[in-house]
Amino acid sequence: MTPAPPPVPAPGSPTAPESGAGSPAAPEAGAEPGAEPGAGTGPDPRSRARAFDGAAALYAAYRPGYPGGLFDAVEELAGRPLRGARVADIGAGTGVGTALLHTRGARVLAVEPGGGMAAEFRRAHPHIPLVSGDGNRLPLAGSAFDLLTYAQAWHWTDPVRAVPEARRVLRPGGALALWWNDPDTAVDWIAGQEARIRGFFHADVALSRALPAELAFATRAVRWSRRIPLEAHLANLASHSPFLVVGPDRTREFVDAERALLDPLFPDGTVEERYVTTLSLARV
């Protein structure tokens, strides 16, 4: 059962909308999708966003985290430590990035529009505050935060609306940090799998990650890997929104074909997933 929404914050608190900011927009985004195929000719982006709510437990169980080097880079580019920083993590999903920010000592608040994702977040991270909302209409007070983070969620926003909202809620000298995990296609088997996914969906583009031209972004890339069972790797694939949209039968078709291809490559049943995490950060 989805928990009741949190109480409306008192005016002046970090989670209270400024006068004129309005209430949070209706849920229109999922959170933390990786480099997912299929804008345009693939599944509809809004259907993809809504699909996460029905797969929150799968998402939480199998999605990758983020390397420590990412948070080192955030601190370097923001010019301050995360410890003690007031951070809002937007499109927090099940809390993959939020929990790591908390571990680094940030005073973090999560913002998530999806009821299913929020329920999973609250189950896993009851000690981290969470409010309902999205990046286009943040339910946050003005000039209240040192850092706004979007862990694989910026591409669900409308930058025309989300950039002014970021400027509104950040303190002077605050920073907007956007990052994504992508499969490292310098690895042959990963490049092959990415090509098969594009062919399966007849789509060759990911959702747009264009950075707002009005902000001066600095960028860092961090390579890392994790070793997981082959079945966990396949479950991670199935948690991506295009597969959630096309349904279990077609997803099973792709997953079974991938298992047959990968079994000989990983005879011990363990896959090393390699990633490139790309961070773009702008002081606002």
mmCIF file of C-alpha atoms in Angstrom:
data_model
loop_
_atom_site.group_PDB
_atom_site.id
_atom_site.type_symbol
_atom_site.label_atom_id
_atom_site.label_comp_id
_atom_site.label_asym_id
_atom_site.label_seq_id
_atom_site.Cartn_x
_atom_site.Cartn_y
_atom_site.Cartn_z
ATOM 1 C CA MET A 1 0.000 0.000 0.000
ATOM 2 C CA THR A 2 1.381 3.416 -0.907
ATOM 3 C CA PRO A 3 1.880 5.565 2.204
ATOM 4 C CA ALA A 4 -0.064 8.768 2.650
ATOM 5 C CA PRO A 5 1.751 11.860 1.396
ATOM 6 C CA PRO A 6 3.839 13.769 3.953
ATOM 7 C CA PRO A 7 2.209 16.693 5.728
ATOM 8 C CA VAL A 8 2.396 20.075 4.030
ATOM 9 C CA PRO A 9 5.544 21.785 5.363
ATOM 10 C CA ALA A 10 5.255 25.012 7.292
ATOM 11 C CA PRO A 11 6.073 28.183 5.318
ATOM 12 C CA GLY A 12 9.748 29.005 5.448
ATOM 13 C CA SER A 13 10.875 25.408 5.891
ATOM 14 C CA PRO A 14 13.209 23.966 3.215
ATOM 15 C CA THR A 15 10.347 21.944 1.738
ATOM 16 C CA ALA A 16 7.765 24.736 1.541
ATOM 17 C CA PRO A 17 7.095 26.197 -1.931
ATOM 18 C CA GLU A 18 7.751 29.883 -2.263
ATOM 19 C CA SER A 19 4.720 32.026 -2.897
ATOM 20 C CA GLY A 20 3.857 31.659 -6.559
ATOM 21 C CA ALA A 21 5.873 28.472 -7.037
ATOM 22 C CA GLY A 22 2.739 26.343 -6.977
ATOM 23 C CA SER A 23 2.209 22.810 -5.830
ATOM 24 C CA PRO A 24 4.233 19.930 -7.300
ATOM 25 C CA ALA A 25 3.283 18.961 -10.825
ATOM 26 C CA ALA A 26 1.470 15.695 -11.351
ATOM 27 C CA PRO A 27 3.884 12.753 -11.521
ATOM 28 C CA GLU A 28 5.450 12.719 -14.945
ATOM 29 C CA ALA A 29 8.867 11.289 -14.365
ATOM 30 C CA GLY A 30 10.507 8.171 -13.160
ATOM 31 C CA ALA A 31 13.957 8.336 -11.688
ATOM 32 C CA GLU A 32 17.478 7.178 -12.356
ATOM 33 C CA PRO A 33 16.965 5.452 -15.725
ATOM 34 C CA GLY A 34 20.329 4.807 -17.298
ATOM 35 C CA ALA A 35 21.242 5.158 -20.930
ATOM 36 C CA GLU A 36 17.937 3.843 -22.113
ATOM 37 C CA PRO A 37 17.153 3.385 -25.784
ATOM 38 C CA GLY A 38 14.110 4.762 -27.396
ATOM 39 C CA ALA A 39 12.998 8.341 -27.796
ATOM 40 C CA GLY A 40 11.013 9.022 -30.941
ATOM 41 C CA THR A 41 10.661 5.587 -32.495
ATOM 42 C CA GLY A 42 10.904 3.737 -29.183
ATOM 43 C CA PRO A 43 8.369 3.622 -26.357
ATOM 44 C CA ASP A 44 6.726 6.955 -25.519
ATOM 45 C CA PRO A 45 8.803 8.859 -22.916
ATOM 46 C CA ARG A 46 5.818 9.616 -20.670
ATOM 47 C CA SER A 47 4.753 5.961 -20.693
ATOM 48 C CA ARG A 48 8.335 5.041 -19.835
ATOM 49 C CA ALA A 49 8.359 7.444 -16.895
ATOM 50 C CA ARG A 50 5.117 6.077 -15.476
ATOM 51 C CA ALA A 51 6.299 2.472 -15.881
ATOM 52 C CA PHE A 52 8.774 2.672 -13.002
ATOM 53 C CA ASP A 53 6.064 2.760 -10.336
ATOM 54 C CA GLY A 54 5.070 -0.821 -11.087
ATOM 55 C CA ALA A 55 8.650 -2.089 -10.910
ATOM 56 C CA ALA A 56 10.103 -0.224 -7.935
ATOM 57 C CA ALA A 57 11.218 -3.361 -6.082
ATOM 58 C CA LEU A 58 12.957 -4.744 -9.198
ATOM 59 C CA TYR A 59 14.633 -1.369 -9.710
ATOM 60 C CA ALA A 60 15.833 -1.155 -6.107
ATOM 61 C CA ALA A 61 17.186 -4.701 -6.125
ATOM 62 C CA TYR A 62 19.226 -4.637 -9.329
ATOM 63 C CA ARG A 63 20.168 -1.122 -10.432
ATOM 64 C CA PRO A 64 23.839 -0.174 -9.981
ATOM 65 C CA GLY A 65 24.979 2.396 -7.463
ATOM 66 C CA TYR A 66 27.606 5.084 -8.033
ATOM 67 C CA PRO A 67 31.363 5.095 -7.387
ATOM 68 C CA GLY A 68 33.016 7.064 -4.626
ATOM 69 C CA GLY A 69 34.976 8.962 -7.273
ATOM 70 C CA LEU A 70 31.732 10.562 -8.447
ATOM 71 C CA PHE A 71 31.149 12.206 -5.076
ATOM 72 C CA ASP A 72 34.791 13.273 -4.895
ATOM 73 C CA ALA A 73 34.249 15.022 -8.237
ATOM 74 C CA VAL A 74 31.038 16.667 -6.979
ATOM 75 C CA GLU A 75 32.952 18.114 -4.035
ATOM 76 C CA GLU A 76 35.806 19.283 -6.264
ATOM 77 C CA LEU A 77 33.580 21.054 -8.778
ATOM 78 C CA ALA A 78 31.163 22.463 -6.182
ATOM 79 C CA GLY A 79 34.076 23.823 -4.157
ATOM 80 C CA ARG A 80 32.787 22.457 -0.866
ATOM 81 C CA PRO A 81 32.470 19.149 1.007
ATOM 82 C CA LEU A 82 29.256 17.188 0.964
ATOM 83 C CA ARG A 83 29.430 16.760 4.734
ATOM 84 C CA GLY A 84 27.019 19.264 6.238
ATOM 85 C CA ALA A 85 25.780 20.504 2.852
ATOM 86 C CA ARG A 86 22.033 21.028 2.411
ATOM 87 C CA VAL A 87 21.221 18.847 -0.630
ATOM 88 C CA ALA A 88 17.979 18.140 -2.511
ATOM 89 C CA ASP A 89 18.081 14.994 -4.651
ATOM 90 C CA ILE A 90 15.463 15.394 -7.380
ATOM 91 C CA GLY A 91 13.882 12.364 -9.049
ATOM 92 C CA ALA A 92 15.284 10.298 -6.204
ATOM 93 C CA GLY A 93 13.488 7.115 -7.221
ATOM 94 C CA THR A 94 14.195 4.333 -4.730
ATOM 95 C CA GLY A 95 17.090 6.287 -3.204
ATOM 96 C CA VAL A 96 20.108 4.810 -4.970
ATOM 97 C CA GLY A 97 21.919 8.162 -5.127
ATOM 98 C CA THR A 98 20.211 9.739 -2.118
ATOM 99 C CA ALA A 99 21.502 7.122 0.294
ATOM 100 C CA LEU A 100 25.076 7.594 -0.934
ATOM 101 C CA LEU A 101 24.805 11.368 -0.480
ATOM 102 C CA HIS A 102 23.555 10.741 3.055
ATOM 103 C CA THR A 103 26.488 8.403 3.716
ATOM 104 C CA ARG A 104 28.877 11.185 2.638
ATOM 105 C CA GLY A 105 27.423 13.386 5.369
ATOM 106 C CA ALA A 106 25.047 15.539 3.306
ATOM 107 C CA ARG A 107 21.841 16.801 4.918
ATOM 108 C CA VAL A 108 19.801 15.408 2.059
ATOM 109 C CA LEU A 109 16.123 15.711 1.204
ATOM 110 C CA ALA A 110 14.634 13.515 -1.555
ATOM 111 C CA VAL A 111 12.039 14.671 -4.094
ATOM 112 C CA GLU A 112 10.194 11.976 -6.067
ATOM 113 C CA PRO A 113 6.947 12.137 -8.094
ATOM 114 C CA GLY A 114 6.106 8.430 -8.365
ATOM 115 C CA GLY A 115 4.045 6.784 -5.644
ATOM 116 C CA GLY A 116 5.490 3.313 -6.160
ATOM 117 C CA MET A 117 9.081 4.520 -6.199
ATOM 118 C CA ALA A 118 8.426 6.703 -3.141
ATOM 119 C CA ALA A 119 6.957 3.750 -1.230
ATOM 120 C CA GLU A 120 10.078 1.683 -1.938
ATOM 121 C CA PHE A 121 12.252 4.656 -0.916
ATOM 122 C CA ARG A 122 10.449 4.994 2.417
ATOM 123 C CA ARG A 123 10.743 1.262 3.054
ATOM 124 C CA ALA A 124 14.498 1.249 2.450
ATOM 125 C CA HIS A 125 15.433 4.674 3.844
ATOM 126 C CA PRO A 126 12.969 5.665 6.566
ATOM 127 C CA HIS A 127 15.552 8.005 8.122
ATOM 128 C CA ILE A 128 15.826 10.228 4.983
ATOM 129 C CA PRO A 129 13.072 12.815 4.419
ATOM 130 C CA LEU A 130 11.109 12.522 1.180
ATOM 131 C CA VAL A 131 8.532 14.814 -0.416
ATOM 132 C CA SER A 132 6.411 14.456 -3.551
ATOM 133 C CA GLY A 133 7.329 16.637 -6.517
ATOM 134 C CA ASP A 134 9.436 16.943 -9.648
ATOM 135 C CA GLY A 135 12.078 19.216 -11.094
ATOM 136 C CA ASN A 136 9.684 21.363 -13.097
ATOM 137 C CA ARG A 137 7.856 22.627 -9.982
ATOM 138 C CA LEU A 138 9.963 21.975 -6.928
ATOM 139 C CA PRO A 139 8.081 21.839 -3.607
ATOM 140 C CA LEU A 140 11.030 23.592 -1.949
ATOM 141 C CA ALA A 141 11.621 26.969 -0.342
ATOM 142 C CA GLY A 142 13.801 29.526 -2.113
ATOM 143 C CA SER A 143 17.524 29.930 -1.371
ATOM 144 C CA ALA A 144 17.468 26.902 0.931
ATOM 145 C CA PHE A 145 19.989 24.468 -0.622
ATOM 146 C CA ASP A 146 23.713 24.285 -1.330
ATOM 147 C CA LEU A 147 23.354 21.587 -3.977
ATOM 148 C CA LEU A 148 20.644 20.173 -6.243
ATOM 149 C CA THR A 149 21.350 16.697 -7.637
ATOM 150 C CA TYR A 150 19.721 14.735 -10.456
ATOM 151 C CA ALA A 151 20.956 11.137 -10.420
ATOM 152 C CA GLN A 152 19.914 9.924 -13.869
ATOM 153 C CA ALA A 153 16.773 12.036 -13.756
ATOM 154 C CA TRP A 154 17.444 15.351 -15.522
ATOM 155 C CA HIS A 155 16.290 13.984 -18.880
ATOM 156 C CA TRP A 156 12.738 13.689 -17.504
ATOM 157 C CA THR A 157 12.544 17.467 -16.908
ATOM 158 C CA ASP A 158 11.625 20.427 -19.089
ATOM 159 C CA PRO A 159 14.797 22.549 -18.803
ATOM 160 C CA VAL A 160 12.846 25.730 -19.576
ATOM 161 C CA ARG A 161 11.047 25.179 -16.273
ATOM 162 C CA ALA A 162 13.622 23.201 -14.312
ATOM 163 C CA VAL A 163 16.531 25.663 -14.628
ATOM 164 C CA PRO A 164 14.631 28.635 -13.113
ATOM 165 C CA GLU A 165 13.419 26.316 -10.353
ATOM 166 C CA ALA A 166 17.001 25.262 -9.620
ATOM 167 C CA ARG A 167 18.066 28.892 -9.458
ATOM 168 C CA ARG A 168 15.173 29.693 -7.135
ATOM 169 C CA VAL A 169 15.909 27.044 -4.512
ATOM 170 C CA LEU A 170 19.722 27.233 -4.527
ATOM 171 C CA ARG A 171 21.589 29.557 -2.222
ATOM 172 C CA PRO A 172 24.028 32.061 -3.797
ATOM 173 C CA GLY A 173 27.023 30.059 -5.000
ATOM 174 C CA GLY A 174 25.048 26.807 -4.923
ATOM 175 C CA ALA A 175 25.437 24.152 -7.598
ATOM 176 C CA LEU A 176 23.328 21.993 -9.898
ATOM 177 C CA ALA A 177 24.807 18.501 -10.396
ATOM 178 C CA LEU A 178 23.557 16.083 -13.064
ATOM 179 C CA TRP A 179 24.941 12.589 -13.561
ATOM 180 C CA TRP A 180 24.319 9.368 -15.443
ATOM 181 C CA ASN A 181 25.628 5.814 -15.366
ATOM 182 C CA ASP A 182 26.251 4.435 -18.866
ATOM 183 C CA PRO A 183 27.449 0.991 -19.911
ATOM 184 C CA ASP A 184 31.104 1.218 -20.969
ATOM 185 C CA THR A 185 30.915 0.439 -24.684
ATOM 186 C CA ALA A 186 34.718 0.247 -24.885
ATOM 187 C CA VAL A 187 34.103 -3.323 -23.659
ATOM 188 C CA ASP A 188 33.238 -5.565 -26.625
ATOM 189 C CA TRP A 189 30.451 -7.620 -25.040
ATOM 190 C CA ILE A 190 28.779 -4.481 -23.666
ATOM 191 C CA ALA A 191 28.951 -2.741 -27.047
ATOM 192 C CA GLY A 192 27.341 -5.799 -28.605
ATOM 193 C CA GLN A 193 24.553 -5.848 -26.054
ATOM 194 C CA GLU A 194 23.821 -2.136 -26.515
ATOM 195 C CA ALA A 195 23.557 -2.698 -30.273
ATOM 196 C CA ARG A 196 21.127 -5.573 -29.727
ATOM 197 C CA ILE A 197 18.965 -3.406 -27.454
ATOM 198 C CA ARG A 198 18.813 -0.672 -30.101
ATOM 199 C CA GLY A 199 17.847 -3.253 -32.717
ATOM 200 C CA PHE A 200 15.184 -4.772 -30.492
ATOM 201 C CA PHE A 201 13.459 -1.415 -30.025
ATOM 202 C CA HIS A 202 14.258 -0.102 -33.523
ATOM 203 C CA ALA A 203 15.625 3.028 -31.839
ATOM 204 C CA ASP A 204 19.086 4.510 -31.858
ATOM 205 C CA VAL A 205 18.794 7.430 -29.444
ATOM 206 C CA ALA A 206 18.495 7.869 -25.695
ATOM 207 C CA LEU A 207 16.270 10.448 -24.077
ATOM 208 C CA SER A 208 17.844 13.882 -24.505
ATOM 209 C CA ARG A 209 20.611 14.838 -22.118
ATOM 210 C CA ALA A 210 21.266 18.274 -23.577
ATOM 211 C CA LEU A 211 22.765 20.535 -20.921
ATOM 212 C CA PRO A 212 21.137 23.943 -20.438
ATOM 213 C CA ALA A 213 23.137 26.410 -22.541
ATOM 214 C CA GLU A 214 22.615 29.247 -20.052
ATOM 215 C CA LEU A 215 24.668 27.464 -17.375
ATOM 216 C CA ALA A 216 28.439 26.918 -17.421
ATOM 217 C CA PHE A 217 28.910 23.205 -16.783
ATOM 218 C CA ALA A 218 32.145 21.436 -15.914
ATOM 219 C CA THR A 219 32.224 17.704 -16.654
ATOM 220 C CA ARG A 220 34.001 14.697 -15.193
ATOM 221 C CA ALA A 221 33.859 11.006 -16.165
ATOM 222 C CA VAL A 222 34.489 8.172 -13.690
ATOM 223 C CA ARG A 223 34.963 4.575 -14.862
ATOM 224 C CA TRP A 224 34.070 1.761 -12.497
ATOM 225 C CA SER A 225 32.690 -1.764 -12.418
ATOM 226 C CA ARG A 226 30.733 -4.238 -10.337
ATOM 227 C CA ARG A 227 30.645 -8.046 -10.393
ATOM 228 C CA ILE A 228 27.179 -9.602 -10.144
ATOM 229 C CA PRO A 229 25.472 -12.893 -11.086
ATOM 230 C CA LEU A 230 24.383 -13.167 -14.711
ATOM 231 C CA GLU A 231 20.737 -13.408 -13.631
ATOM 232 C CA ALA A 232 21.101 -10.133 -11.709
ATOM 233 C CA HIS A 233 22.547 -8.494 -14.809
ATOM 234 C CA LEU A 234 19.571 -9.648 -16.860
ATOM 235 C CA ALA A 235 17.169 -8.415 -14.176
ATOM 236 C CA ASN A 236 18.907 -5.029 -14.278
ATOM 237 C CA LEU A 237 18.243 -4.860 -18.023
ATOM 238 C CA ALA A 238 14.587 -5.746 -17.474
ATOM 239 C CA SER A 239 14.216 -2.862 -14.992
ATOM 240 C CA HIS A 240 14.825 -0.252 -17.731
ATOM 241 C CA SER A 241 11.775 1.611 -18.900
ATOM 242 C CA PRO A 242 11.558 0.407 -22.535
ATOM 243 C CA PHE A 243 11.325 -3.182 -21.295
ATOM 244 C CA LEU A 244 8.785 -2.215 -18.649
ATOM 245 C CA VAL A 245 6.623 -0.602 -21.337
ATOM 246 C CA VAL A 246 6.689 -3.464 -23.858
ATOM 247 C CA GLY A 247 5.590 -5.959 -21.230
ATOM 248 C CA PRO A 248 6.793 -9.267 -19.784
ATOM 249 C CA ASP A 249 6.453 -11.453 -22.878
ATOM 250 C CA ARG A 250 8.656 -9.341 -25.136
ATOM 251 C CA THR A 251 11.059 -8.653 -22.288
ATOM 252 C CA ARG A 252 11.390 -12.382 -21.641
ATOM 253 C CA GLU A 253 12.094 -12.897 -25.346
ATOM 254 C CA PHE A 254 15.037 -10.485 -25.214
ATOM 255 C CA VAL A 255 16.334 -11.701 -21.841
ATOM 256 C CA ASP A 256 16.289 -15.358 -22.894
ATOM 257 C CA ALA A 257 18.238 -14.544 -26.069
ATOM 258 C CA GLU A 258 20.784 -12.534 -24.046
ATOM 259 C CA ARG A 259 21.221 -15.356 -21.558
ATOM 260 C CA ALA A 260 22.042 -17.751 -24.398
ATOM 261 C CA LEU A 261 24.645 -15.326 -25.769
ATOM 262 C CA LEU A 262 26.255 -14.460 -22.424
ATOM 263 C CA ASP A 263 26.375 -17.917 -20.820
ATOM 264 C CA PRO A 264 29.447 -18.990 -22.843
ATOM 265 C CA LEU A 265 31.206 -15.667 -22.101
ATOM 266 C CA PHE A 266 30.737 -16.007 -18.332
ATOM 267 C CA PRO A 267 30.937 -19.746 -17.554
ATOM 268 C CA ASP A 268 31.156 -19.123 -13.802
ATOM 269 C CA GLY A 269 27.854 -17.244 -13.923
ATOM 270 C CA THR A 270 29.377 -13.915 -12.826
ATOM 271 C CA VAL A 271 29.312 -10.805 -15.008
ATOM 272 C CA GLU A 272 31.561 -7.782 -14.639
ATOM 273 C CA GLU A 273 29.399 -4.812 -15.580
ATOM 274 C CA ARG A 274 31.559 -1.831 -16.478
ATOM 275 C CA TYR A 275 30.226 1.711 -16.388
ATOM 276 C CA VAL A 276 31.165 5.289 -17.162
ATOM 277 C CA THR A 277 29.527 7.734 -14.763
ATOM 278 C CA THR A 278 29.415 11.208 -16.297
ATOM 279 C CA LEU A 279 28.956 14.219 -14.019
ATOM 280 C CA SER A 280 28.052 17.716 -15.217
ATOM 281 C CA LEU A 281 28.020 20.429 -12.553
ATOM 282 C CA ALA A 282 27.307 24.155 -12.786
ATOM 283 C CA ARG A 283 27.504 26.751 -10.058
ATOM 284 C CA VAL A 284 24.330 28.796 -10.292
#
